[in-house]
Short mmCIF file of C-alpha atoms and ligand atoms in Angstrom, two decimals:
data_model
loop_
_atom_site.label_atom_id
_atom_site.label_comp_id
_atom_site.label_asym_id
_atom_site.label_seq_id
_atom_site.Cartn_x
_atom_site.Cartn_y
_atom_site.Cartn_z
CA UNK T 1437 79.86 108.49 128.86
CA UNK T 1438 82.27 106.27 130.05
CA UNK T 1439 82.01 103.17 131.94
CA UNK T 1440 83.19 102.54 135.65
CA UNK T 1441 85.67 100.34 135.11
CA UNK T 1442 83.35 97.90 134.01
CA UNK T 1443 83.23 98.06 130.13
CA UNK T 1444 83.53 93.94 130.45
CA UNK T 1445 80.68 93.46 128.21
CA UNK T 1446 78.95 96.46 127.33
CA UNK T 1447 76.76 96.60 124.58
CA UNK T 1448 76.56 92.73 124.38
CA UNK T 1449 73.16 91.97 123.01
CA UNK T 1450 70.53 89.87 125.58
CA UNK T 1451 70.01 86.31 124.35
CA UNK T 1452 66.58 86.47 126.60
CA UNK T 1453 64.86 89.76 125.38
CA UNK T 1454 66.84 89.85 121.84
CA UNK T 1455 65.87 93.54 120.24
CA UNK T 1456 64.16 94.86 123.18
CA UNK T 1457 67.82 95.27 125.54
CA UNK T 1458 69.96 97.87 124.03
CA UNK T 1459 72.83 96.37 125.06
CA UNK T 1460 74.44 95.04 128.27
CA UNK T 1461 75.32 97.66 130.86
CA UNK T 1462 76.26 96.27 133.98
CA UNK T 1463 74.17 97.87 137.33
CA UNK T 1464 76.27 99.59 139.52
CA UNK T 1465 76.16 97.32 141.97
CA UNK T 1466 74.43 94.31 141.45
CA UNK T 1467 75.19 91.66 138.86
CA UNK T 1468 72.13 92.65 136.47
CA UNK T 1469 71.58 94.65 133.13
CA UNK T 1470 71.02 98.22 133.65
CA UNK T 1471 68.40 98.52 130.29
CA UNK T 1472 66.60 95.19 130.78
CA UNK T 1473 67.33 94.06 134.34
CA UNK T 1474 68.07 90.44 133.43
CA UNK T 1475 71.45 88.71 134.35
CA UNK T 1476 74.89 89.47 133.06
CA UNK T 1477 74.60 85.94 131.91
CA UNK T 1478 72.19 86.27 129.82
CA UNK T 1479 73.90 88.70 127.86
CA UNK T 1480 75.89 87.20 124.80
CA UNK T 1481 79.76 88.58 126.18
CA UNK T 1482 82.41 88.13 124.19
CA UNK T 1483 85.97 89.03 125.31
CA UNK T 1484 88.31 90.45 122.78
CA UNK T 1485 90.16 86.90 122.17
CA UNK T 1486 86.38 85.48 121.79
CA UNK T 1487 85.69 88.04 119.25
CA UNK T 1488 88.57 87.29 117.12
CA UNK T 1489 87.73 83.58 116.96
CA UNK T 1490 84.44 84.81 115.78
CA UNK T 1491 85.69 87.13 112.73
CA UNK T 1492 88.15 84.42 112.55
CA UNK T 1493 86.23 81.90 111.90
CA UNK T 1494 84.07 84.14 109.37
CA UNK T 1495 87.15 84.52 107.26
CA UNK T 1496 88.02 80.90 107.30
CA UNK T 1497 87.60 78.78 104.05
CA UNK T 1498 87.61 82.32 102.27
CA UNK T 1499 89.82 84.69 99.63
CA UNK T 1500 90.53 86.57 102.73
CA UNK T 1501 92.44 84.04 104.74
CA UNK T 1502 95.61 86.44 104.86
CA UNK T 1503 93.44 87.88 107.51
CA UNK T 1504 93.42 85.08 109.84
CA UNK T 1505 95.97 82.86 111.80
CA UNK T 1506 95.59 79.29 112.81
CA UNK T 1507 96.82 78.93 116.31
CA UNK T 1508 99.27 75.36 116.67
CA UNK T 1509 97.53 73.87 119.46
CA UNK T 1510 93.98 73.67 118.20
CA UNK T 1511 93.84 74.78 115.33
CA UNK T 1512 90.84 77.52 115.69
CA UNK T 1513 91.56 80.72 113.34
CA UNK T 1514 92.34 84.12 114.99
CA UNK T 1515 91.35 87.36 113.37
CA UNK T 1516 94.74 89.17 112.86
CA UNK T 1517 93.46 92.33 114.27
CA UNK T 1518 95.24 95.01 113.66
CA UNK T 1519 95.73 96.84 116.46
CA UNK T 1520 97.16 100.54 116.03
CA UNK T 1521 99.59 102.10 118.53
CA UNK T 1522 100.32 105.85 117.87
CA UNK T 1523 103.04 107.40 120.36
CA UNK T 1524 103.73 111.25 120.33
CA UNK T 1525 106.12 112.34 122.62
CA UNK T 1526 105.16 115.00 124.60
CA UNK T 1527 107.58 117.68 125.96
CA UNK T 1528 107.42 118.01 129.84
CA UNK T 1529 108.84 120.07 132.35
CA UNK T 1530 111.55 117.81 132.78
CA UNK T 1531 111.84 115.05 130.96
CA UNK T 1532 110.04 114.08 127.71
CA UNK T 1533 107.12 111.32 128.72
CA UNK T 1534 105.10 109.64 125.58
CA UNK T 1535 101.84 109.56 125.23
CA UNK T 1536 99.95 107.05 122.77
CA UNK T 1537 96.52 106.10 121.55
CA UNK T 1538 95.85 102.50 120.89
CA UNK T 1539 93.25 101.84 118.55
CA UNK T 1540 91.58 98.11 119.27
CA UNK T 1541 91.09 97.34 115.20
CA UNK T 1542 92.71 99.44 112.45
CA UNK T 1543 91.59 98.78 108.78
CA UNK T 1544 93.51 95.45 107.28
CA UNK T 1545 95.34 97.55 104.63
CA UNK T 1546 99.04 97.66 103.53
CA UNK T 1547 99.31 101.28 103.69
CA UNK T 1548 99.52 102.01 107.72
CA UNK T 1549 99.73 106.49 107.54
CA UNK T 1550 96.40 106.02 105.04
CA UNK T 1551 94.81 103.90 108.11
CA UNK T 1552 95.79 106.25 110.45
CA UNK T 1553 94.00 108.98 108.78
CA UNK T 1554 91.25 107.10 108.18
CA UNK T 1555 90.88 106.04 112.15
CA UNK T 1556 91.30 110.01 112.99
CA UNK T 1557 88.85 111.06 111.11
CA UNK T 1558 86.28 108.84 112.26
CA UNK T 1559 84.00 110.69 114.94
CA UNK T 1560 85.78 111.09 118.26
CA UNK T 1561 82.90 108.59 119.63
CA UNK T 1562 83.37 106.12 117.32
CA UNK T 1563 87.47 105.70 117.63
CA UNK T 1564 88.22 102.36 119.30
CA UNK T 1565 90.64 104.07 121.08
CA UNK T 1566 91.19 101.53 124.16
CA UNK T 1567 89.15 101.94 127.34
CA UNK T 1568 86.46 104.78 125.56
CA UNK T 1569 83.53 104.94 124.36
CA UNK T 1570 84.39 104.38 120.77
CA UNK T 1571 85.86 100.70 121.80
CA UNK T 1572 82.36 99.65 123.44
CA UNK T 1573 80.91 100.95 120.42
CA UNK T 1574 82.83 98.81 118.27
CA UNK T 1575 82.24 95.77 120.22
CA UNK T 1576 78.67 96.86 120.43
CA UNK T 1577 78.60 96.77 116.33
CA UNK T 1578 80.33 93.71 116.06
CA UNK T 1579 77.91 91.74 118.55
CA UNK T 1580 74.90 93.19 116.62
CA UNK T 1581 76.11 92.67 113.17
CA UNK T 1582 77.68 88.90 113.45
CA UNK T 1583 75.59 87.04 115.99
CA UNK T 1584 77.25 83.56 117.37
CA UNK T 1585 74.46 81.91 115.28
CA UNK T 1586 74.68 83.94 112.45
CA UNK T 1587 77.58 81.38 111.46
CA UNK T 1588 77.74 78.77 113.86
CA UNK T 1589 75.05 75.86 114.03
CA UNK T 1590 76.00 74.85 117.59
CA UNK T 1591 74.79 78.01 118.44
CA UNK T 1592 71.22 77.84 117.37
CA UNK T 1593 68.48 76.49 119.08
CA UNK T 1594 68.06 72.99 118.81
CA UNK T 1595 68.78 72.54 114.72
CA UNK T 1596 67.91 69.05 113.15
CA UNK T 1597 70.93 67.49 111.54
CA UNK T 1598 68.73 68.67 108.06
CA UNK T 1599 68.52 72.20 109.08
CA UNK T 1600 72.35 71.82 110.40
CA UNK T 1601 73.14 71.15 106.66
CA UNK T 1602 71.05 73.97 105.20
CA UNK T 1603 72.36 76.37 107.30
CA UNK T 1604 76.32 75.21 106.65
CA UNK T 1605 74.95 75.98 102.72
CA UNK T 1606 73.82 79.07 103.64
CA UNK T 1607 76.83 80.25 105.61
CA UNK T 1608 79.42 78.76 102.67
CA UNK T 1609 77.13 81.07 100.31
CA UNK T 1610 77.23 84.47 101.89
CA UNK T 1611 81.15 83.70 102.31
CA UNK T 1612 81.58 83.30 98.73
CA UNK T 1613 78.59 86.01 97.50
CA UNK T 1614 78.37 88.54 100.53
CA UNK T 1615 81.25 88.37 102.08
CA UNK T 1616 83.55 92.13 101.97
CA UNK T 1617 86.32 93.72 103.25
CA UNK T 1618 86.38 97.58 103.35
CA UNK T 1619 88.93 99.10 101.83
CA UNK T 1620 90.51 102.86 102.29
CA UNK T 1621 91.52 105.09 99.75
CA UNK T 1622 92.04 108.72 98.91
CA UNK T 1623 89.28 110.90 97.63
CA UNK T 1624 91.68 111.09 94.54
CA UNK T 1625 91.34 107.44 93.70
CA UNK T 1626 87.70 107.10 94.50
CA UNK T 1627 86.71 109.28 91.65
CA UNK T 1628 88.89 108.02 89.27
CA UNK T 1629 87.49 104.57 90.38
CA UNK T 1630 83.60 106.06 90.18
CA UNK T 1631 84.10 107.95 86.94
CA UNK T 1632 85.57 104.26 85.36
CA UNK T 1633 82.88 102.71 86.85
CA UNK T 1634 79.69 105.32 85.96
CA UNK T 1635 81.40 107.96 83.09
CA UNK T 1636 79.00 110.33 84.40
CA UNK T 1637 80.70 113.96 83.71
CA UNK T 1638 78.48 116.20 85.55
CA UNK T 1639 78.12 116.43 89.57
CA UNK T 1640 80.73 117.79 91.59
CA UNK T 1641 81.91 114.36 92.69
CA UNK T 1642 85.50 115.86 94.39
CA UNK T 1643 83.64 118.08 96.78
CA UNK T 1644 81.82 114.97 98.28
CA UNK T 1645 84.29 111.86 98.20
CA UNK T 1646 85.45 110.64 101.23
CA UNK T 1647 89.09 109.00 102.45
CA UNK T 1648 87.43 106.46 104.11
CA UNK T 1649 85.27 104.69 101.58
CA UNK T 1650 84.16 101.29 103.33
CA UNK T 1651 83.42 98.74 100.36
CA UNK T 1652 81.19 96.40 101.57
CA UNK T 1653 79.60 94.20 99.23
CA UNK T 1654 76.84 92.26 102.06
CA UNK T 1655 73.34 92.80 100.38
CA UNK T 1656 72.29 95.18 102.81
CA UNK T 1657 74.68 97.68 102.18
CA UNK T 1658 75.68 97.81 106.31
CA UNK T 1659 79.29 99.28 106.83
CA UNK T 1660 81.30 96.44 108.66
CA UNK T 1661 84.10 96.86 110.74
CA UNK T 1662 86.36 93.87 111.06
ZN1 ZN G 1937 67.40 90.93 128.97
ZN1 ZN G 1938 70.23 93.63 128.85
#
């Protein structure tokens, strides 16, 4: 289902009802959530630039800062995203017009035909090809799975200057303990990687490996996409 030219938003989480509000989805015609009926500004909406100064500033201070840029002016890191533009010319009547796919976030890897692969065989729902419903879905994920205040201090309710320490502690832990990046390989190279790992010799593990293996080492096992 797509949206009416309206996808500003959608899927961003409610700040007011939390859990309860699936996700923002504007009304047709008046400025209010279509699954909990509050305001659009009560809804926690990111645009894409917002988003990558909040995966941005996840990877900041970490082993991963080859993902990030500083911008000059300010300073603030920037998620390098890596966004995907496929073109396939298509033979017309006439003349030859091309057709491409953008996908809004690729996997980070150096090997761009394995990403590829990897973002086509992802469930036609769930490709963030630009303007579908895989897109919203990804910005969905990403609102749900790294909350503003997840990371951010200034974003929580009122914190004392104690719990404002405790909760910088917290977030410099999980950066050094929790914090993943997937990773894509070949069915190939994930056995040889499980059978290092494991030396289990029975099991048909070849049948059942998958190209895209997301490693994700966050202690409850969710599959991220940054
Ligand atoms: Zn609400
Ligand atoms: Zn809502």
């Amino acid at each position: 289902q797509m949206g009416l030219g309206h996808e500003q938003g959608f899927g961003a989480p409610c700040l007011k009802c939390k859990d309860k509000c699936e996700g923002f989805e504007l009304h047709f015609w008046r400025k209010i959530c279509r699954n909990c009926k509050c305001g659009q500004e009560e809804h926690d909406i990111l645009t894409s630039n917002e988003e990558d100064r909040k995966v941005g500033k996840l990877f900041e201070d970490t082993k991963y800062t080859t993902l990030i840029a500083k911008l000059k002016n300010d300073g603030i890191p920037m998620y390098k995203r890596n966004v995907m533009i496929l073109t396939n010319p298509v033979p017309a009547k006439k003349n030859i017009s091309i057709n491409t796919v953008t996908y809004e976030w690729a996997p980070p890897v150096q090997n761009q035909t394995l990403a590829r692969q990897y973002m086509q065989m992802l469930p036609k729902e769930k490709q963030p090809v630009a303007g579908s419903e895989g897109a919203q879905y990804r910005k969905k994920q990403l609102a749900k799975q790294l909350p503003a205040h997840d990371q951010d201090p200034s974003k929580c309710h009122e914190l004392s200057p104690n719990e404002v320490k405790q909760m910088e502690q917290f977030v410099k832990k999980y950066k050094t303990e929790a914090l993943g990046v997937g990773d894509v390989k070949l069915p190939g190279e994930v056995e040889m990687r499980a059978t290092e790992k494991s030396n289990v010799k029975n099991g048909d593990r070849g049948a059942s490996a998958a190209v895209g293996a997301m490693e994700d080492k966050s202690p409850d096992q969710k599959a991220s996409q940054y």
